[in-house]
Short mmCIF file of C-alpha atoms in Angstrom, two decimals:
data_model
loop_
_atom_site.label_atom_id
_atom_site.label_comp_id
_atom_site.label_asym_id
_atom_site.label_seq_id
_atom_site.Cartn_x
_atom_site.Cartn_y
_atom_site.Cartn_z
CA MET A 1 -9.36 36.42 3.09
CA PRO A 2 -9.64 36.70 -0.97
CA GLY A 3 -7.20 34.23 -2.60
CA LEU A 4 -6.65 32.08 0.44
CA SER A 5 -6.77 28.44 -0.39
CA ARG A 6 -8.63 26.06 1.86
CA PRO A 7 -6.92 22.88 3.11
CA GLU A 8 -7.42 19.79 0.77
CA THR A 9 -8.03 17.50 3.96
CA GLN A 10 -11.47 17.64 5.56
CA VAL A 11 -11.87 16.15 9.03
CA ILE A 12 -15.50 15.17 10.24
CA ILE A 13 -15.91 14.63 13.93
CA ASN A 14 -19.01 12.88 15.22
CA ARG A 15 -19.15 14.41 18.68
CA ARG A 16 -21.63 11.87 19.67
CA ALA A 17 -19.33 8.99 19.06
CA GLY A 18 -17.34 7.39 22.00
CA ALA A 19 -17.49 8.84 25.56
CA PRO A 20 -19.25 12.16 25.62
CA GLN A 21 -16.50 13.54 27.92
CA ARG A 22 -14.01 13.09 24.98
CA GLY A 23 -16.17 14.80 22.45
CA ALA A 24 -15.54 18.43 23.57
CA ALA A 25 -11.73 18.18 23.34
CA ALA A 26 -11.51 16.11 20.26
CA GLY A 27 -11.17 18.77 17.83
CA ILE A 28 -8.46 20.56 19.74
CA GLU A 29 -6.42 17.25 20.36
CA LEU A 30 -6.81 16.14 16.62
CA SER A 31 -6.02 19.66 15.43
CA ALA A 32 -2.69 19.58 17.24
CA LEU A 33 -1.93 15.98 16.02
CA PHE A 34 -2.67 16.75 12.34
CA ALA A 35 -0.48 19.78 12.68
CA ALA A 36 2.30 17.78 14.37
CA HIS A 37 2.27 15.34 11.39
CA GLY A 38 2.43 18.18 8.85
CA VAL A 39 -1.11 17.73 7.69
CA ALA A 40 -3.20 20.83 6.82
CA ALA A 41 -6.75 20.17 7.67
CA GLU A 42 -10.12 21.80 8.14
CA PHE A 43 -12.47 20.51 10.86
CA THR A 44 -16.15 20.06 10.85
CA VAL A 45 -18.17 18.70 14.11
CA VAL A 46 -21.46 17.03 13.43
CA SER A 47 -24.10 15.41 15.71
CA SER A 48 -25.20 12.45 13.62
CA THR A 49 -24.17 10.05 10.94
CA ARG A 50 -26.53 11.80 8.36
CA ALA A 51 -24.85 15.05 9.05
CA ALA A 52 -21.60 13.40 8.67
CA ARG A 53 -22.51 12.17 5.18
CA ALA A 54 -23.91 15.45 4.26
CA ALA A 55 -20.63 17.03 5.23
CA ALA A 56 -18.65 14.50 3.40
CA THR A 57 -20.72 15.07 0.16
CA ALA A 58 -20.25 18.94 0.29
CA ALA A 59 -16.43 18.48 0.90
CA SER A 60 -16.18 16.02 -1.93
CA ARG A 61 -18.00 18.62 -4.37
CA ARG A 62 -15.64 21.31 -3.15
CA GLY A 63 -12.78 19.10 -4.39
CA VAL A 64 -10.86 18.07 -1.24
CA ARG A 65 -8.50 15.14 -1.80
CA MET A 66 -8.96 13.41 1.67
CA ILE A 67 -11.85 13.24 4.15
CA VAL A 68 -11.15 11.84 7.62
CA ALA A 69 -14.15 10.40 9.53
CA VAL A 70 -13.65 10.60 13.35
CA GLY A 71 -16.22 8.27 15.07
CA GLY A 72 -17.37 4.69 15.20
CA ASP A 73 -18.37 2.28 12.40
CA GLY A 74 -21.67 4.09 11.64
CA THR A 75 -19.74 7.40 11.22
CA VAL A 76 -17.19 5.79 8.93
CA ALA A 77 -19.87 4.02 6.88
CA ALA A 78 -21.89 7.37 6.51
CA VAL A 79 -19.03 9.14 5.24
CA ALA A 80 -17.90 6.36 3.08
CA ALA A 81 -21.11 6.27 1.28
CA ALA A 82 -20.66 9.76 -0.02
CA LEU A 83 -17.22 8.68 -1.49
CA VAL A 84 -17.86 5.35 -3.37
CA GLY A 85 -16.46 5.50 -6.78
CA LYS A 86 -14.66 8.95 -6.21
CA PRO A 87 -11.01 9.68 -6.15
CA VAL A 88 -11.26 11.21 -2.74
CA VAL A 89 -9.38 9.15 -0.07
CA LEU A 90 -11.12 8.17 3.10
CA GLY A 91 -9.16 8.35 6.37
CA ILE A 92 -10.39 7.02 9.70
CA VAL A 93 -9.67 7.96 13.36
CA PRO A 94 -11.67 5.47 15.39
CA ARG A 95 -13.59 6.87 18.41
CA GLY A 96 -16.54 4.23 18.44
CA THR A 97 -17.64 1.56 20.65
CA MET A 98 -16.54 -1.51 18.50
CA ASN A 99 -14.37 0.13 15.60
CA ASN A 100 -14.80 -2.99 13.61
CA LEU A 101 -13.78 -1.52 10.25
CA ALA A 102 -10.56 0.09 11.85
CA TYR A 103 -9.53 -3.14 13.14
CA SER A 104 -10.25 -5.00 9.84
CA LEU A 105 -8.09 -2.30 8.06
CA GLY A 106 -5.13 -2.32 10.36
CA ILE A 107 -5.83 1.32 11.69
CA PRO A 108 -4.55 2.05 15.20
CA THR A 109 -7.43 2.80 17.86
CA ASP A 110 -5.19 5.53 19.43
CA PRO A 111 -5.45 9.01 17.74
CA GLU A 112 -1.83 9.47 17.48
CA GLY A 113 -1.42 6.24 15.74
CA ALA A 114 -4.31 6.76 13.55
CA VAL A 115 -3.15 10.28 12.41
CA ALA A 116 0.44 8.98 11.76
CA LEU A 117 -1.02 6.38 9.48
CA ILE A 118 -3.05 9.06 7.61
CA ALA A 119 0.03 11.20 7.32
CA SER A 120 1.89 8.18 5.67
CA GLY A 121 -0.62 8.36 2.80
CA ALA A 122 -0.77 4.41 2.54
CA VAL A 123 -3.92 3.95 0.34
CA CYS A 124 -5.77 0.65 -0.29
CA ALA A 125 -8.93 0.16 -2.55
CA ILE A 126 -11.53 -1.78 -1.04
CA ASP A 127 -14.88 -3.25 -1.94
CA VAL A 128 -18.22 -1.88 -0.98
CA GLY A 129 -21.41 -3.94 -0.70
CA THR A 130 -24.88 -2.82 -2.13
CA ILE A 131 -28.36 -3.95 -1.22
CA ARG A 132 -31.81 -3.29 -2.69
CA SER A 133 -35.32 -4.83 -2.61
CA ASP A 134 -38.25 -5.09 -4.85
CA ALA A 135 -40.01 -2.71 -2.33
CA ASP A 136 -37.36 -0.20 -2.48
CA PRO A 137 -35.16 -0.18 -5.68
CA ARG A 138 -32.68 2.45 -4.33
CA GLU A 139 -29.16 1.16 -3.95
CA ARG A 140 -27.77 1.26 -0.40
CA TYR A 141 -24.11 0.61 0.56
CA PHE A 142 -22.58 -1.34 3.28
CA LEU A 143 -19.05 -1.96 4.34
CA GLU A 144 -19.66 -5.04 6.79
CA THR A 145 -22.55 -7.14 6.54
CA ALA A 146 -26.08 -7.32 5.16
CA GLY A 147 -28.59 -9.92 6.39
CA VAL A 148 -32.16 -11.00 5.46
CA GLY A 149 -34.32 -12.34 8.10
CA ILE A 150 -33.94 -12.40 11.94
CA THR A 151 -31.01 -10.14 11.79
CA ALA A 152 -33.30 -7.30 11.35
CA LEU A 153 -34.49 -7.96 14.79
CA ALA A 154 -31.31 -9.06 16.48
CA ALA A 155 -29.31 -6.15 15.25
CA PRO A 156 -31.35 -3.47 16.97
CA PHE A 157 -31.76 -5.79 20.16
CA GLY A 158 -27.97 -5.85 20.36
CA GLU A 159 -27.71 -2.23 19.79
CA ALA A 160 -30.10 -1.27 22.52
CA VAL A 161 -28.28 -3.58 24.98
CA ASN A 162 -25.00 -1.98 24.23
CA ARG A 163 -26.42 1.39 24.86
CA GLY A 164 -28.23 0.34 28.00
CA ARG A 165 -31.75 0.95 26.58
CA TRP A 166 -33.33 -1.92 28.31
CA HIS A 167 -37.02 -1.12 27.75
CA ARG A 168 -36.36 -0.96 23.93
CA ALA A 169 -34.19 -4.14 24.16
CA LEU A 170 -37.01 -6.00 25.87
CA GLY A 171 -39.46 -4.94 22.90
CA TRP A 172 -36.89 -6.27 20.32
CA LEU A 173 -36.44 -9.46 22.36
CA ARG A 174 -40.27 -10.15 22.25
CA GLU A 175 -40.23 -9.75 18.52
CA ILE A 176 -37.30 -12.16 18.12
CA VAL A 177 -39.18 -14.74 20.25
CA ARG A 178 -42.19 -14.30 17.99
CA ALA A 179 -40.19 -14.70 14.78
CA HIS A 180 -40.32 -17.88 12.57
CA GLY A 181 -37.99 -19.07 9.93
CA THR A 182 -39.07 -19.47 6.33
CA ARG A 183 -38.05 -21.24 3.08
CA MET A 184 -35.56 -19.01 1.10
CA GLN A 185 -34.30 -19.42 -2.32
CA VAL A 186 -30.80 -18.06 -2.80
CA GLU A 187 -29.29 -17.34 -6.15
CA LEU A 188 -25.48 -16.98 -6.29
CA ASP A 189 -23.99 -15.26 -9.42
CA GLN A 190 -27.21 -16.42 -11.43
CA GLY A 191 -26.35 -20.04 -10.86
CA THR A 192 -28.54 -22.84 -9.84
CA PRO A 193 -30.76 -21.63 -6.96
CA LEU A 194 -30.10 -23.00 -3.42
CA PHE A 195 -32.97 -23.57 -0.98
CA ALA A 196 -32.78 -23.44 2.74
CA GLU A 197 -35.47 -23.40 5.67
CA THR A 198 -33.84 -20.75 7.75
CA HIS A 199 -34.22 -17.71 9.89
CA LEU A 200 -31.43 -15.84 8.14
CA VAL A 201 -29.06 -15.29 5.12
CA THR A 202 -26.07 -13.02 5.51
CA ALA A 203 -23.74 -11.52 2.96
CA SER A 204 -20.48 -10.41 4.43
CA ASN A 205 -17.79 -8.03 2.83
CA ALA A 206 -15.76 -7.87 6.14
CA PRO A 207 -15.00 -10.53 8.83
CA LEU A 208 -16.54 -8.63 11.84
CA VAL A 209 -19.97 -7.24 12.69
CA GLY A 210 -21.57 -5.84 15.91
CA PRO A 211 -19.68 -6.57 19.22
CA ARG A 212 -16.50 -7.86 17.31
CA ALA A 213 -18.38 -10.86 16.20
CA VAL A 214 -16.25 -12.81 13.60
CA VAL A 215 -19.26 -13.93 11.53
CA ALA A 216 -17.34 -14.35 8.34
CA PRO A 217 -13.76 -15.40 9.11
CA GLY A 218 -13.00 -15.78 5.33
CA ALA A 219 -14.28 -12.37 4.39
CA VAL A 220 -11.77 -9.68 3.33
CA LEU A 221 -12.47 -6.16 2.12
CA ASP A 222 -10.48 -6.18 -1.17
CA ASP A 223 -11.26 -9.69 -2.96
CA GLY A 224 -14.40 -8.59 -4.86
CA LEU A 225 -16.46 -11.17 -3.18
CA LEU A 226 -19.02 -11.57 -0.66
CA ASP A 227 -19.03 -14.47 1.94
CA ILE A 228 -22.63 -15.93 2.05
CA ALA A 229 -24.01 -17.92 4.98
CA LEU A 230 -27.49 -19.69 4.83
CA PHE A 231 -27.62 -21.18 8.26
CA PRO A 232 -30.02 -24.01 7.05
CA GLY A 233 -32.25 -25.74 9.58
CA MET A 234 -30.57 -23.88 12.64
CA THR A 235 -33.04 -23.01 15.50
CA LYS A 236 -32.96 -19.44 17.12
CA LEU A 237 -31.25 -20.93 20.06
CA ALA A 238 -28.55 -22.51 17.94
CA LEU A 239 -28.22 -19.13 16.00
CA ALA A 240 -27.85 -17.38 19.36
CA GLY A 241 -25.08 -19.94 20.35
CA TYR A 242 -23.43 -19.34 16.96
CA PHE A 243 -23.23 -15.62 17.41
CA ALA A 244 -22.15 -15.82 21.04
CA ALA A 245 -19.40 -18.14 19.97
CA ALA A 246 -18.50 -15.54 17.11
CA VAL A 247 -18.15 -12.85 19.76
CA LEU A 248 -15.59 -15.10 21.50
CA GLY A 249 -13.76 -15.79 18.07
CA ARG A 250 -14.75 -19.49 17.90
CA GLN A 251 -16.45 -20.91 14.96
CA PHE A 252 -18.99 -23.47 13.93
CA PRO A 253 -18.08 -26.19 11.13
CA PRO A 254 -18.72 -24.58 7.71
CA PRO A 255 -21.20 -27.39 6.52
CA LEU A 256 -23.39 -26.55 9.40
CA ILE A 257 -23.41 -22.80 8.37
CA GLY A 258 -23.84 -23.45 4.73
CA ARG A 259 -21.04 -20.89 3.47
CA HIS A 260 -20.51 -19.89 -0.13
CA ARG A 261 -18.83 -17.00 -1.97
CA ALA A 262 -20.18 -14.94 -4.69
CA ARG A 263 -20.32 -11.29 -6.38
CA HIS A 264 -24.10 -11.12 -6.80
CA VAL A 265 -26.77 -12.65 -4.60
CA VAL A 266 -30.49 -12.52 -5.01
CA VAL A 267 -32.79 -13.77 -1.85
CA HIS A 268 -36.40 -14.78 -2.34
CA PRO A 269 -37.91 -15.49 1.06
CA ALA A 270 -41.21 -17.56 0.85
CA ARG A 271 -42.78 -14.81 3.01
CA PRO A 272 -41.60 -11.18 3.08
CA ARG A 273 -38.59 -10.69 5.25
CA PRO A 274 -36.84 -7.45 6.68
CA ALA A 275 -33.12 -6.95 6.11
CA THR A 276 -30.17 -5.14 7.63
CA ALA A 277 -27.03 -3.58 6.21
CA ASP A 278 -24.36 -2.43 8.80
CA LEU A 279 -27.08 -2.28 11.44
CA ARG A 280 -29.48 -0.20 9.23
CA LEU A 281 -33.01 -1.66 8.98
CA PHE A 282 -35.06 -2.11 5.92
CA PRO A 283 -38.73 -3.01 5.87
CA ALA A 284 -39.87 -6.59 4.66
CA ALA A 285 -39.65 -7.44 1.04
CA GLU A 286 -40.24 -10.40 -1.15
CA ARG A 287 -37.08 -10.12 -3.06
CA TRP A 288 -33.49 -8.77 -1.83
CA GLU A 289 -30.55 -8.22 -4.27
CA ILE A 290 -27.17 -8.01 -2.76
CA GLY A 291 -23.93 -7.31 -4.58
CA ILE A 292 -20.41 -5.99 -4.59
CA LEU A 293 -18.67 -2.99 -6.11
CA PRO A 294 -14.89 -4.08 -6.26
CA ARG A 295 -12.36 -1.53 -5.22
CA SER A 296 -14.82 1.29 -5.36
CA LEU A 297 -13.53 3.06 -2.07
CA ARG A 298 -9.97 4.33 -1.52
CA VAL A 299 -9.02 4.30 2.13
CA ILE A 300 -6.02 4.96 4.15
CA ALA A 301 -5.09 1.45 5.75
CA GLY A 302 -2.47 -0.55 7.56
CA SER A 303 -2.01 -4.43 7.39
CA GLY A 304 -5.15 -5.56 8.95
CA PRO A 305 -6.84 -9.04 9.04
CA GLY A 306 -9.65 -7.75 6.81
CA LEU A 307 -7.40 -7.28 3.84
CA CYS A 308 -5.85 -9.61 1.20
CA ARG A 309 -2.98 -7.15 0.56
CA ARG A 310 -0.37 -6.56 3.09
CA ALA A 311 1.07 -3.59 1.54
CA PRO A 312 -0.64 -0.38 0.21
CA ASP A 313 -1.83 -0.17 -3.36
CA GLU A 314 -0.32 3.29 -3.63
CA LYS A 315 1.05 6.07 -1.56
CA GLU A 316 -1.07 9.19 -1.54
CA ALA A 317 0.84 12.57 -1.41
CA VAL A 318 -1.00 14.05 1.79
CA PRO A 319 -1.48 17.78 1.42
CA GLN A 320 0.85 19.74 3.66
#
């Protein structure tokens, strides 16, 4: 109808996230929950993370004040990428397999609890990681962890196992077996370069990655720093043991891992190496630049283990 204003909260539901049998009813269930909490919202259902980012971009341009991502970590990262540096607030209703970001941010995993938190308007400003290479200078965002080296093989292997795609998992396992470490030069905040013979260098913005693996126990999403791990001299078997222990919440001694903290990291492998950022794969390059955009994403959050602050930065007046 002419003159009828649209709601200022946009909810984007990835119907492929979570169990398929929940997908069809998600819109109806969430519509009732948002209405019960007095939040006027418009709903969009998508079938991919790419479509989720496109929907978030369109909603942001339309001038909405809040965009809620309903899905797993991939959906949340896709929607967040459209909101970096903008005043639009990101809300999250977890419906994925791992929901690492929701856990780190103290967001309830049940829809009722997540919507109640959104209605509270508790906003926190968090950091966003960036990665680019000499082969592709475009800046890409990540919220959890970026890695240079064997993680570009291990990440898709783990994803294939989680989804039961055994033929694809076997292919990635063969690549992991064939992989070799290399000498990497790592520059932290333009300081004196560090050198390590390693299979992997990681830069973490959040403590968790993949199957709730605590790969960076000291990382928080609102301190303006990346947690760097070099894994010097560790064999592939030792790395496998490390990540298996991380899934169980156990940690190796920091000197063995080679941990550091920095705002800006440049990694020069002696031989070109691929990279990942939040499980997205990037082709091999000779130089990788990883950085942080402090407090560049406004998100509804509780009191999670991935935050320094135990209280919201501000209260957003959620449109009724």
